[in-house]
Coordinates of C-alpha atoms and ligand atoms in Angstrom, one line a residue:
X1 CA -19.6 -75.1 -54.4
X2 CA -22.8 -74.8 -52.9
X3 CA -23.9 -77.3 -50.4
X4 CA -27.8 -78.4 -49.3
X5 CA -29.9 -79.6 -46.5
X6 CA -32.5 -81.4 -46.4
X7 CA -34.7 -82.1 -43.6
X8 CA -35.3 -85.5 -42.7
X9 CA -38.3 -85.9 -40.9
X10 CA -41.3 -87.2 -42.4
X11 CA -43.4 -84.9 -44.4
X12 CA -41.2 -81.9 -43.6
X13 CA -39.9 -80.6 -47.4
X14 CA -37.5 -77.9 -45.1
X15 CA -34.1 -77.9 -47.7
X16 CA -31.8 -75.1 -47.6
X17 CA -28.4 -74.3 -50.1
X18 CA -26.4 -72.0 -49.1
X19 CA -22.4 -71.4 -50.1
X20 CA -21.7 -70.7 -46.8
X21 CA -21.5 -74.1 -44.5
X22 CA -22.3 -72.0 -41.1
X23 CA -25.2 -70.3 -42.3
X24 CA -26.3 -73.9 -42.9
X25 CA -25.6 -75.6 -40.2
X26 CA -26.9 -72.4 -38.1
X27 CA -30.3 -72.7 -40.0
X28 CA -30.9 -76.2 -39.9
X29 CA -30.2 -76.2 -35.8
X30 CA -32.9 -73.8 -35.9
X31 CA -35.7 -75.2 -37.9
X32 CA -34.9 -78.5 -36.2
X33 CA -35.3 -77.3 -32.7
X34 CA -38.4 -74.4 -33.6
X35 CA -40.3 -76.7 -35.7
X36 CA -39.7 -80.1 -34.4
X37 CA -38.7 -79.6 -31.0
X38 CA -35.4 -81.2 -31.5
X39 CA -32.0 -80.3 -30.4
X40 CA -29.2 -81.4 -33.4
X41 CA -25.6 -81.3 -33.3
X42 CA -23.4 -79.4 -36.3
X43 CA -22.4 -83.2 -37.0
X44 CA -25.9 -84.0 -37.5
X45 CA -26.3 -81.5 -40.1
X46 CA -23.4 -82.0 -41.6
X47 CA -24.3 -86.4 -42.1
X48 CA -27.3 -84.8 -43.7
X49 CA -25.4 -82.4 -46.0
X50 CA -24.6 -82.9 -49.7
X51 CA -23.1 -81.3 -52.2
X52 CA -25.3 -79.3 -54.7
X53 CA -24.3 -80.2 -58.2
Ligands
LIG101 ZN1 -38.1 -80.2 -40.8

């Protein structure tokens, strides 16, 4: 089942789906901490995280 993030910060439309829960997690740390200067935890991501349907 694939799963999703989305980014949360304002005006930011970053959303990634991926099967594979690392590569997520891996990807969102980046884009958080290139594009927004922020440094997340794998928890983070994973509160943001949803299940695709
Ligand atoms: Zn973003």
């Amino acid at each position: 089942m694939p799963n999703e993030f989305a980014c949360t910060q304002e005006g930011c439309t970053y959303m990634i789906r991926s099967d594979d829960e690392g590569e997520i997690i891996h990807m969102a740390r980046e884009h958080a901490e290139n594009k927004h200067g922020m440094s997340i935890t794998d928890k983070d991501v994973r509160k943001g995280m949803a299940h695709a349907a």
